[in-house]
Each structure stands twice: as C-alpha cells, then as structure tokens.
Amino acid sequence: MELEDVYRRDLNLLVALRVLIEESSVSKAAIRLNLSQSAMSRVLGRLRLLLDDPLFTRQGQTLIPTQKALEINRSLAAPLESLRHLLSPQDFSPKHCRQKFTIATTDYAMQTILPFALPRIYQEAPNIRLELVPLQDNHLVEQLTTQRVDMAICRPTYSITPLHKENLGKVSVFCLLSPKHPLANTELSLDDYLTHPHAMIAISDGVKALIDNALCEHPKPQLVLRAYHLEAALAIMDTLPLIVTVPADLAYLVAKRHNLVIKKLPFELTPFDYSLIWHSRCEHSSAQKWLRTVLKQECGKLIAERIEVMGIE
C-alpha cells in the first residue's frame, strides 16, 4: 500500500480498535472516546469494513476479540506508543539531547566568539554534535533554508528577510602593529594610517567595505596583503611596517598571544552589530531555543566584556 493510500484511511479507527479491546465493551469505549453508544457502534462497523473481519463476538455484554483483532492490536502497540510520545508535551533536557546542530560562522566568529560558548554548551549537553561550517555570505538565506543549516553567527550585509535575527552585541575595529613598528609607541594618526602598508583579513567580515566608506574622501590605504587567515599577516609583521585592521576583540586576543600592539582607528567608524540568525523552521524547537539562548548569553557576555576592556562606545 502506498503512503497516499494510507492517508485516505481513517487511522483514528485503529485507536478505537485498541480502546474496544481494552474495554471489551462498546458502551465503555464510547465513554472513553467521548462518543455516544450509537456513534461507537458505527465506528465498530467501519472498523469491520476497513479490516475485513468481524473483529469481535459477543459473550453477554462482553466483546471477545477475534484472532485477527488481537494480532492487529499487538502490531499497533509500538506505533501507537510512538505517536503518544510524539504528540505529548515534553520538557527539553539538554543533558539527554543527542541532536546534531549545524552552525554557519565567519572565520572571525569561529576564532573569537564561538569558542567562549562551547564549554557551556558541552557542559550542559555532552551528547550533542556540532558541525561548524563556513558562512557563505552571499548565500546566507539559502544556507539556512535549503541547505539545512540551523543558525548562523555573522554580520549580515544585506536584507535577510524572512530569517529571524537577534543581536549579540556591538563589534568595533582596531589595528594591530608589531612592537618593532615605527608607530608602535606613538598615537596613530590618519596620515600614518593612509601612508603605511596594510593587511586586511577576510576574518574582518565586511570591515573593508566599512573602512572604504569611512575613508571615501581620502586616498586609499596601501593594501599589500588580503588573506583569509591572520597567520599570513603575522608572518610578515616584523618584515614590513604593517598595519593589520581587524575586529577589536580579535585584536585583543591576538595581541596577547603574539605580543602585538593595539591601536585605535584614527578616524570615526561606528561599531557594527553581530547577530545570531535562524530560519522560522527552527523557531519553535525546544532544542534550538536552548542552543540559541546559550549562544546569545555567552557570546553577548563576551562582546560586552571586550567593549568594556577596550573602551569601545
């Protein structure tokens, strides 16, 4: 039998069969199913037609199930129990969750934001699986719809309707210099920024466009390196008097790790919002809600702490 043939059957009748067997009485089954006795008798008649079997014989006021009715009842036990479980309200328990979640992130979010949430995520839900995939900026909507990505962490640079979005916090931009850089011990001026060689990291998640817009009335900075990974710039910072422009919290992390100097931008650049984004298909899932809450709390806390430490307004 094809699935569409199953759809055309009244599967509620199978529930009625189970109740009739449990109660051994049309009148008692009617009370349990909130039906009149005559309506329950009609249900029994439809069951006999559906299953091509008398299903019950009478012994006084008691219904005695036929062999076929008993066989069908045994076969119904597992699927009906599964349906009961599926349709019953359930409290979500991260501890017992074994779900797989797919999160699309920028390299920046992967290196600086997400790691601070992972310990709490796995502490609360040690049996889940996370798959972290690269964010495809120009195909974000498709990733979260047809490609079955559960959520994304990024700075959307265009309309993401009909996706849902919640801000994690403000992200600003700083510069990294080698301690050997001639400007390491002086305040960075706009002229300094425009005349020294630059490296731009794709990690910056659209920062280049923001900087280009802020400097549209000035000569373009000398961009000598654009790379997807910060390591490429770090490798030549002692060779060239390089200025590396990256999001502020990444600057904070890298400066501590590699003994670099942090400088504020010598021009106005409004901090931008970093967001958690998801599709409506994930909106009401208890597991998805839990994960979104943890990410917002932990990532938002991290961004807020960095704003305070670095004096970003």
JSON list of C-alpha atoms in Angstrom, two decimals, residues 70-266:
[
{"chain": "A", "resi": 70, "resn": "LEU", "atom": "CA", "xyz": [-5.62, -9.49, 18.65]},
{"chain": "A", "resi": 71, "resn": "GLU", "atom": "CA", "xyz": [-2.89, -9.71, 16.00]},
{"chain": "A", "resi": 72, "resn": "ILE", "atom": "CA", "xyz": [-3.62, -6.18, 14.80]},
{"chain": "A", "resi": 73, "resn": "ASN", "atom": "CA", "xyz": [-3.68, -4.91, 18.38]},
{"chain": "A", "resi": 74, "resn": "ARG", "atom": "CA", "xyz": [-0.23, -6.39, 19.03]},
{"chain": "A", "resi": 75, "resn": "SER", "atom": "CA", "xyz": [1.10, -4.76, 15.85]},
{"chain": "A", "resi": 76, "resn": "LEU", "atom": "CA", "xyz": [-0.35, -1.41, 16.90]},
{"chain": "A", "resi": 77, "resn": "ALA", "atom": "CA", "xyz": [1.42, -1.33, 20.28]},
{"chain": "A", "resi": 78, "resn": "ALA", "atom": "CA", "xyz": [4.74, 0.15, 19.13]},
{"chain": "A", "resi": 79, "resn": "PRO", "atom": "CA", "xyz": [3.48, 2.71, 16.55]},
{"chain": "A", "resi": 80, "resn": "LEU", "atom": "CA", "xyz": [0.69, 3.97, 18.84]},
{"chain": "A", "resi": 81, "resn": "GLU", "atom": "CA", "xyz": [3.14, 4.38, 21.73]},
{"chain": "A", "resi": 82, "resn": "SER", "atom": "CA", "xyz": [5.48, 6.27, 19.42]},
{"chain": "A", "resi": 83, "resn": "LEU", "atom": "CA", "xyz": [2.62, 8.56, 18.39]},
{"chain": "A", "resi": 84, "resn": "ARG", "atom": "CA", "xyz": [1.68, 9.16, 22.02]},
{"chain": "A", "resi": 85, "resn": "HIS", "atom": "CA", "xyz": [5.26, 10.12, 22.79]},
{"chain": "A", "resi": 86, "resn": "LEU", "atom": "CA", "xyz": [5.47, 12.31, 19.70]},
{"chain": "A", "resi": 87, "resn": "LEU", "atom": "CA", "xyz": [2.26, 14.19, 20.45]},
{"chain": "A", "resi": 88, "resn": "SER", "atom": "CA", "xyz": [2.75, 14.56, 24.22]},
{"chain": "A", "resi": 89, "resn": "PRO", "atom": "CA", "xyz": [4.25, 17.83, 25.54]},
{"chain": "A", "resi": 90, "resn": "GLN", "atom": "CA", "xyz": [7.82, 17.17, 26.59]},
{"chain": "A", "resi": 91, "resn": "ASP", "atom": "CA", "xyz": [10.27, 19.13, 28.71]},
{"chain": "A", "resi": 92, "resn": "PHE", "atom": "CA", "xyz": [13.56, 19.56, 26.86]},
{"chain": "A", "resi": 93, "resn": "SER", "atom": "CA", "xyz": [16.60, 18.22, 28.69]},
{"chain": "A", "resi": 94, "resn": "PRO", "atom": "CA", "xyz": [19.98, 19.31, 27.25]},
{"chain": "A", "resi": 95, "resn": "LYS", "atom": "CA", "xyz": [21.63, 16.56, 29.27]},
{"chain": "A", "resi": 96, "resn": "HIS", "atom": "CA", "xyz": [19.75, 13.88, 27.31]},
{"chain": "A", "resi": 97, "resn": "CYS", "atom": "CA", "xyz": [19.78, 15.61, 23.92]},
{"chain": "A", "resi": 98, "resn": "ARG", "atom": "CA", "xyz": [21.60, 13.72, 21.15]},
{"chain": "A", "resi": 99, "resn": "GLN", "atom": "CA", "xyz": [20.75, 16.08, 18.33]},
{"chain": "A", "resi": 100, "resn": "LYS", "atom": "CA", "xyz": [23.14, 17.36, 15.69]},
{"chain": "A", "resi": 101, "resn": "PHE", "atom": "CA", "xyz": [23.26, 21.14, 15.17]},
{"chain": "A", "resi": 102, "resn": "THR", "atom": "CA", "xyz": [24.84, 22.84, 12.17]},
{"chain": "A", "resi": 103, "resn": "ILE", "atom": "CA", "xyz": [26.09, 26.40, 12.68]},
{"chain": "A", "resi": 104, "resn": "ALA", "atom": "CA", "xyz": [27.47, 28.60, 9.90]},
{"chain": "A", "resi": 105, "resn": "THR", "atom": "CA", "xyz": [30.02, 31.15, 11.08]},
{"chain": "A", "resi": 106, "resn": "THR", "atom": "CA", "xyz": [32.56, 33.58, 9.72]},
{"chain": "A", "resi": 107, "resn": "ASP", "atom": "CA", "xyz": [36.20, 32.86, 10.46]},
{"chain": "A", "resi": 108, "resn": "TYR", "atom": "CA", "xyz": [36.09, 35.79, 12.86]},
{"chain": "A", "resi": 109, "resn": "ALA", "atom": "CA", "xyz": [33.18, 34.35, 14.85]},
{"chain": "A", "resi": 110, "resn": "MET", "atom": "CA", "xyz": [34.77, 30.91, 14.78]},
{"chain": "A", "resi": 111, "resn": "GLN", "atom": "CA", "xyz": [38.00, 32.18, 16.31]},
{"chain": "A", "resi": 112, "resn": "THR", "atom": "CA", "xyz": [36.82, 34.86, 18.70]},
{"chain": "A", "resi": 113, "resn": "ILE", "atom": "CA", "xyz": [33.16, 34.43, 19.67]},
{"chain": "A", "resi": 114, "resn": "LEU", "atom": "CA", "xyz": [32.05, 30.81, 19.40]},
{"chain": "A", "resi": 115, "resn": "PRO", "atom": "CA", "xyz": [34.91, 29.22, 21.42]},
{"chain": "A", "resi": 116, "resn": "PHE", "atom": "CA", "xyz": [33.74, 31.03, 24.54]},
{"chain": "A", "resi": 117, "resn": "ALA", "atom": "CA", "xyz": [30.29, 29.44, 24.29]},
{"chain": "A", "resi": 118, "resn": "LEU", "atom": "CA", "xyz": [31.43, 25.88, 23.53]},
{"chain": "A", "resi": 119, "resn": "PRO", "atom": "CA", "xyz": [32.45, 24.88, 27.11]},
{"chain": "A", "resi": 120, "resn": "ARG", "atom": "CA", "xyz": [28.99, 25.74, 28.49]},
{"chain": "A", "resi": 121, "resn": "ILE", "atom": "CA", "xyz": [27.24, 24.11, 25.52]},
{"chain": "A", "resi": 122, "resn": "TYR", "atom": "CA", "xyz": [29.01, 20.78, 26.05]},
{"chain": "A", "resi": 123, "resn": "GLN", "atom": "CA", "xyz": [28.78, 21.03, 29.82]},
{"chain": "A", "resi": 124, "resn": "GLU", "atom": "CA", "xyz": [25.00, 21.26, 29.60]},
{"chain": "A", "resi": 125, "resn": "ALA", "atom": "CA", "xyz": [24.58, 18.90, 26.63]},
{"chain": "A", "resi": 126, "resn": "PRO", "atom": "CA", "xyz": [27.51, 16.47, 26.48]},
{"chain": "A", "resi": 127, "resn": "ASN", "atom": "CA", "xyz": [25.84, 14.18, 23.93]},
{"chain": "A", "resi": 128, "resn": "ILE", "atom": "CA", "xyz": [25.07, 16.68, 21.18]},
{"chain": "A", "resi": 129, "resn": "ARG", "atom": "CA", "xyz": [27.03, 17.01, 17.95]},
{"chain": "A", "resi": 130, "resn": "LEU", "atom": "CA", "xyz": [28.01, 20.35, 16.47]},
{"chain": "A", "resi": 131, "resn": "GLU", "atom": "CA", "xyz": [29.02, 20.87, 12.86]},
{"chain": "A", "resi": 132, "resn": "LEU", "atom": "CA", "xyz": [30.58, 24.27, 12.25]},
{"chain": "A", "resi": 133, "resn": "VAL", "atom": "CA", "xyz": [30.57, 25.22, 8.58]},
{"chain": "A", "resi": 134, "resn": "PRO", "atom": "CA", "xyz": [31.89, 28.30, 6.74]},
{"chain": "A", "resi": 135, "resn": "LEU", "atom": "CA", "xyz": [29.35, 31.04, 6.26]},
{"chain": "A", "resi": 136, "resn": "GLN", "atom": "CA", "xyz": [28.56, 31.78, 2.62]},
{"chain": "A", "resi": 137, "resn": "ASP", "atom": "CA", "xyz": [27.82, 35.48, 2.91]},
{"chain": "A", "resi": 138, "resn": "ASN", "atom": "CA", "xyz": [26.08, 35.83, -0.46]},
{"chain": "A", "resi": 139, "resn": "HIS", "atom": "CA", "xyz": [24.04, 32.67, 0.09]},
{"chain": "A", "resi": 140, "resn": "LEU", "atom": "CA", "xyz": [23.10, 33.02, 3.75]},
{"chain": "A", "resi": 141, "resn": "VAL", "atom": "CA", "xyz": [19.36, 32.67, 3.13]},
{"chain": "A", "resi": 142, "resn": "GLU", "atom": "CA", "xyz": [19.91, 29.51, 1.08]},
{"chain": "A", "resi": 143, "resn": "GLN", "atom": "CA", "xyz": [22.18, 28.03, 3.75]},
{"chain": "A", "resi": 144, "resn": "LEU", "atom": "CA", "xyz": [19.52, 28.45, 6.41]},
{"chain": "A", "resi": 145, "resn": "THR", "atom": "CA", "xyz": [16.67, 27.20, 4.22]},
{"chain": "A", "resi": 146, "resn": "THR", "atom": "CA", "xyz": [17.57, 24.65, 1.57]},
{"chain": "A", "resi": 147, "resn": "GLN", "atom": "CA", "xyz": [20.98, 23.64, 2.97]},
{"chain": "A", "resi": 148, "resn": "ARG", "atom": "CA", "xyz": [19.55, 22.81, 6.41]},
{"chain": "A", "resi": 149, "resn": "VAL", "atom": "CA", "xyz": [21.94, 24.94, 8.45]},
{"chain": "A", "resi": 150, "resn": "ASP", "atom": "CA", "xyz": [20.32, 25.57, 11.84]},
{"chain": "A", "resi": 151, "resn": "MET", "atom": "CA", "xyz": [21.71, 29.03, 12.60]},
{"chain": "A", "resi": 152, "resn": "ALA", "atom": "CA", "xyz": [24.44, 31.49, 11.64]},
{"chain": "A", "resi": 153, "resn": "ILE", "atom": "CA", "xyz": [26.67, 33.91, 13.52]},
{"chain": "A", "resi": 154, "resn": "CYS", "atom": "CA", "xyz": [27.69, 36.86, 11.37]},
{"chain": "A", "resi": 155, "resn": "ARG", "atom": "CA", "xyz": [27.15, 40.49, 10.43]},
{"chain": "A", "resi": 156, "resn": "PRO", "atom": "CA", "xyz": [24.51, 40.43, 7.68]},
{"chain": "A", "resi": 157, "resn": "THR", "atom": "CA", "xyz": [25.36, 42.96, 4.99]},
{"chain": "A", "resi": 158, "resn": "TYR", "atom": "CA", "xyz": [22.00, 42.86, 3.19]},
{"chain": "A", "resi": 159, "resn": "SER", "atom": "CA", "xyz": [18.33, 42.14, 3.89]},
{"chain": "A", "resi": 160, "resn": "ILE", "atom": "CA", "xyz": [17.89, 38.67, 5.36]},
{"chain": "A", "resi": 161, "resn": "THR", "atom": "CA", "xyz": [14.07, 38.57, 5.19]},
{"chain": "A", "resi": 162, "resn": "PRO", "atom": "CA", "xyz": [12.38, 36.18, 6.05]},
{"chain": "A", "resi": 163, "resn": "LEU", "atom": "CA", "xyz": [15.04, 34.99, 8.51]},
{"chain": "A", "resi": 164, "resn": "HIS", "atom": "CA", "xyz": [14.94, 35.73, 12.25]},
{"chain": "A", "resi": 165, "resn": "LYS", "atom": "CA", "xyz": [17.75, 37.75, 13.82]},
{"chain": "A", "resi": 166, "resn": "GLU", "atom": "CA", "xyz": [18.88, 38.60, 17.33]},
{"chain": "A", "resi": 167, "resn": "ASN", "atom": "CA", "xyz": [21.81, 40.90, 18.04]},
{"chain": "A", "resi": 168, "resn": "LEU", "atom": "CA", "xyz": [24.70, 39.53, 20.08]},
{"chain": "A", "resi": 169, "resn": "GLY", "atom": "CA", "xyz": [26.36, 42.90, 20.62]},
{"chain": "A", "resi": 170, "resn": "LYS", "atom": "CA", "xyz": [28.48, 45.63, 19.06]},
{"chain": "A", "resi": 171, "resn": "VAL", "atom": "CA", "xyz": [31.81, 44.91, 17.41]},
{"chain": "A", "resi": 172, "resn": "SER", "atom": "CA", "xyz": [34.36, 47.63, 16.69]},
{"chain": "A", "resi": 173, "resn": "VAL", "atom": "CA", "xyz": [37.63, 47.68, 14.74]},
{"chain": "A", "resi": 174, "resn": "PHE", "atom": "CA", "xyz": [41.21, 48.13, 15.95]},
{"chain": "A", "resi": 175, "resn": "CYS", "atom": "CA", "xyz": [44.66, 47.97, 14.40]},
{"chain": "A", "resi": 176, "resn": "LEU", "atom": "CA", "xyz": [47.49, 45.59, 15.22]},
{"chain": "A", "resi": 177, "resn": "LEU", "atom": "CA", "xyz": [51.16, 46.59, 14.94]},
{"chain": "A", "resi": 178, "resn": "SER", "atom": "CA", "xyz": [54.40, 44.83, 15.66]},
{"chain": "A", "resi": 179, "resn": "PRO", "atom": "CA", "xyz": [56.27, 46.20, 18.70]},
{"chain": "A", "resi": 180, "resn": "LYS", "atom": "CA", "xyz": [59.04, 46.99, 16.17]},
{"chain": "A", "resi": 181, "resn": "HIS", "atom": "CA", "xyz": [56.71, 49.12, 14.05]},
{"chain": "A", "resi": 182, "resn": "PRO", "atom": "CA", "xyz": [57.87, 52.78, 13.90]},
{"chain": "A", "resi": 183, "resn": "LEU", "atom": "CA", "xyz": [54.42, 53.83, 15.15]},
{"chain": "A", "resi": 184, "resn": "ALA", "atom": "CA", "xyz": [54.28, 51.31, 17.99]},
{"chain": "A", "resi": 185, "resn": "ASN", "atom": "CA", "xyz": [54.92, 53.92, 20.68]},
{"chain": "A", "resi": 186, "resn": "THR", "atom": "CA", "xyz": [53.00, 56.84, 19.20]},
{"chain": "A", "resi": 187, "resn": "GLU", "atom": "CA", "xyz": [49.36, 57.66, 18.67]},
{"chain": "A", "resi": 188, "resn": "LEU", "atom": "CA", "xyz": [48.20, 56.54, 15.24]},
{"chain": "A", "resi": 189, "resn": "SER", "atom": "CA", "xyz": [47.22, 59.50, 13.04]},
{"chain": "A", "resi": 190, "resn": "LEU", "atom": "CA", "xyz": [45.07, 59.42, 9.92]},
{"chain": "A", "resi": 191, "resn": "ASP", "atom": "CA", "xyz": [48.12, 60.29, 7.81]},
{"chain": "A", "resi": 192, "resn": "ASP", "atom": "CA", "xyz": [50.02, 57.39, 9.40]},
{"chain": "A", "resi": 193, "resn": "TYR", "atom": "CA", "xyz": [47.15, 55.05, 8.61]},
{"chain": "A", "resi": 194, "resn": "LEU", "atom": "CA", "xyz": [46.99, 56.14, 4.97]},
{"chain": "A", "resi": 195, "resn": "THR", "atom": "CA", "xyz": [50.72, 56.04, 4.24]},
{"chain": "A", "resi": 196, "resn": "HIS", "atom": "CA", "xyz": [51.83, 52.77, 5.86]},
{"chain": "A", "resi": 197, "resn": "PRO", "atom": "CA", "xyz": [51.28, 49.34, 4.27]},
{"chain": "A", "resi": 198, "resn": "HIS", "atom": "CA", "xyz": [48.18, 47.42, 5.33]},
{"chain": "A", "resi": 199, "resn": "ALA", "atom": "CA", "xyz": [46.95, 43.88, 5.66]},
{"chain": "A", "resi": 200, "resn": "MET", "atom": "CA", "xyz": [43.23, 43.16, 5.56]},
{"chain": "A", "resi": 201, "resn": "ILE", "atom": "CA", "xyz": [41.97, 39.83, 6.82]},
{"chain": "A", "resi": 202, "resn": "ALA", "atom": "CA", "xyz": [38.80, 38.29, 5.42]},
{"chain": "A", "resi": 203, "resn": "ILE", "atom": "CA", "xyz": [38.05, 37.40, 9.03]},
{"chain": "A", "resi": 204, "resn": "SER", "atom": "CA", "xyz": [37.03, 41.04, 9.35]},
{"chain": "A", "resi": 205, "resn": "ASP", "atom": "CA", "xyz": [33.61, 40.15, 7.97]},
{"chain": "A", "resi": 206, "resn": "GLY", "atom": "CA", "xyz": [32.87, 43.14, 5.77]},
{"chain": "A", "resi": 207, "resn": "VAL", "atom": "CA", "xyz": [35.15, 45.54, 7.65]},
{"chain": "A", "resi": 208, "resn": "LYS", "atom": "CA", "xyz": [36.95, 46.54, 4.46]},
{"chain": "A", "resi": 209, "resn": "ALA", "atom": "CA", "xyz": [33.75, 47.97, 2.98]},
{"chain": "A", "resi": 210, "resn": "LEU", "atom": "CA", "xyz": [33.08, 49.91, 6.18]},
{"chain": "A", "resi": 211, "resn": "ILE", "atom": "CA", "xyz": [36.60, 51.34, 6.17]},
{"chain": "A", "resi": 212, "resn": "ASP", "atom": "CA", "xyz": [36.44, 52.19, 2.46]},
{"chain": "A", "resi": 213, "resn": "ASN", "atom": "CA", "xyz": [33.21, 54.06, 3.08]},
{"chain": "A", "resi": 214, "resn": "ALA", "atom": "CA", "xyz": [34.64, 55.94, 6.08]},
{"chain": "A", "resi": 215, "resn": "LEU", "atom": "CA", "xyz": [37.71, 56.97, 4.04]},
{"chain": "A", "resi": 216, "resn": "CYS", "atom": "CA", "xyz": [35.91, 57.69, 0.77]},
{"chain": "A", "resi": 217, "resn": "GLU", "atom": "CA", "xyz": [37.16, 61.30, 0.75]},
{"chain": "A", "resi": 218, "resn": "HIS", "atom": "CA", "xyz": [40.78, 60.28, 1.39]},
{"chain": "A", "resi": 219, "resn": "PRO", "atom": "CA", "xyz": [43.41, 58.39, -0.61]},
{"chain": "A", "resi": 220, "resn": "LYS", "atom": "CA", "xyz": [43.08, 54.63, -0.32]},
{"chain": "A", "resi": 221, "resn": "PRO", "atom": "CA", "xyz": [45.40, 52.95, 2.21]},
{"chain": "A", "resi": 222, "resn": "GLN", "atom": "CA", "xyz": [48.25, 50.88, 0.80]},
{"chain": "A", "resi": 223, "resn": "LEU", "atom": "CA", "xyz": [46.77, 47.40, 0.90]},
{"chain": "A", "resi": 224, "resn": "VAL", "atom": "CA", "xyz": [49.67, 45.00, 0.39]},
{"chain": "A", "resi": 225, "resn": "LEU", "atom": "CA", "xyz": [48.02, 41.82, 1.68]},
{"chain": "A", "resi": 226, "resn": "ARG", "atom": "CA", "xyz": [44.49, 40.48, 1.82]},
{"chain": "A", "resi": 227, "resn": "ALA", "atom": "CA", "xyz": [44.19, 36.98, 3.24]},
{"chain": "A", "resi": 228, "resn": "TYR", "atom": "CA", "xyz": [41.67, 34.60, 4.76]},
{"chain": "A", "resi": 229, "resn": "HIS", "atom": "CA", "xyz": [43.86, 33.81, 7.76]},
{"chain": "A", "resi": 230, "resn": "LEU", "atom": "CA", "xyz": [45.65, 36.10, 10.15]},
{"chain": "A", "resi": 231, "resn": "GLU", "atom": "CA", "xyz": [48.76, 33.92, 10.15]},
{"chain": "A", "resi": 232, "resn": "ALA", "atom": "CA", "xyz": [49.74, 35.26, 6.72]},
{"chain": "A", "resi": 233, "resn": "ALA", "atom": "CA", "xyz": [49.91, 38.81, 8.08]},
{"chain": "A", "resi": 234, "resn": "LEU", "atom": "CA", "xyz": [51.62, 37.74, 11.32]},
{"chain": "A", "resi": 235, "resn": "ALA", "atom": "CA", "xyz": [54.39, 36.11, 9.29]},
{"chain": "A", "resi": 236, "resn": "ILE", "atom": "CA", "xyz": [55.48, 39.42, 7.75]},
{"chain": "A", "resi": 237, "resn": "MET", "atom": "CA", "xyz": [54.75, 41.93, 10.51]},
{"chain": "A", "resi": 238, "resn": "ASP", "atom": "CA", "xyz": [58.43, 42.07, 11.51]},
{"chain": "A", "resi": 239, "resn": "THR", "atom": "CA", "xyz": [59.49, 42.38, 7.86]},
{"chain": "A", "resi": 240, "resn": "LEU", "atom": "CA", "xyz": [57.14, 45.19, 6.81]},
{"chain": "A", "resi": 241, "resn": "PRO", "atom": "CA", "xyz": [55.85, 48.14, 8.89]},
{"chain": "A", "resi": 242, "resn": "LEU", "atom": "CA", "xyz": [52.43, 46.57, 8.53]},
{"chain": "A", "resi": 243, "resn": "ILE", "atom": "CA", "xyz": [49.12, 47.78, 9.98]},
{"chain": "A", "resi": 244, "resn": "VAL", "atom": "CA", "xyz": [46.62, 44.93, 10.34]},
{"chain": "A", "resi": 245, "resn": "THR", "atom": "CA", "xyz": [42.98, 46.02, 10.71]},
{"chain": "A", "resi": 246, "resn": "VAL", "atom": "CA", "xyz": [40.69, 43.52, 12.42]},
{"chain": "A", "resi": 247, "resn": "PRO", "atom": "CA", "xyz": [37.63, 43.45, 14.70]},
{"chain": "A", "resi": 248, "resn": "ALA", "atom": "CA", "xyz": [38.50, 44.71, 18.16]},
{"chain": "A", "resi": 249, "resn": "ASP", "atom": "CA", "xyz": [38.03, 41.51, 20.14]},
{"chain": "A", "resi": 250, "resn": "LEU", "atom": "CA", "xyz": [40.17, 39.59, 17.67]},
{"chain": "A", "resi": 251, "resn": "ALA", "atom": "CA", "xyz": [42.82, 42.28, 18.06]},
{"chain": "A", "resi": 252, "resn": "TYR", "atom": "CA", "xyz": [42.60, 41.81, 21.81]},
{"chain": "A", "resi": 253, "resn": "LEU", "atom": "CA", "xyz": [43.11, 38.04, 21.57]},
{"chain": "A", "resi": 254, "resn": "VAL", "atom": "CA", "xyz": [45.90, 38.14, 19.00]},
{"chain": "A", "resi": 255, "resn": "ALA", "atom": "CA", "xyz": [47.80, 40.94, 20.73]},
{"chain": "A", "resi": 256, "resn": "LYS", "atom": "CA", "xyz": [48.01, 38.93, 23.95]},
{"chain": "A", "resi": 257, "resn": "ARG", "atom": "CA", "xyz": [49.02, 35.77, 22.14]},
{"chain": "A", "resi": 258, "resn": "HIS", "atom": "CA", "xyz": [51.67, 37.31, 19.86]},
{"chain": "A", "resi": 259, "resn": "ASN", "atom": "CA", "xyz": [52.84, 40.30, 21.90]},
{"chain": "A", "resi": 260, "resn": "LEU", "atom": "CA", "xyz": [51.49, 42.87, 19.46]},
{"chain": "A", "resi": 261, "resn": "VAL", "atom": "CA", "xyz": [50.44, 46.48, 19.94]},
{"chain": "A", "resi": 262, "resn": "ILE", "atom": "CA", "xyz": [46.80, 47.57, 19.66]},
{"chain": "A", "resi": 263, "resn": "LYS", "atom": "CA", "xyz": [45.91, 50.96, 18.20]},
{"chain": "A", "resi": 264, "resn": "LYS", "atom": "CA", "xyz": [42.52, 52.61, 17.83]},
{"chain": "A", "resi": 265, "resn": "LEU", "atom": "CA", "xyz": [41.47, 53.70, 14.37]},
{"chain": "A", "resi": 266, "resn": "PRO", "atom": "CA", "xyz": [42.43, 57.34, 13.68]}
]
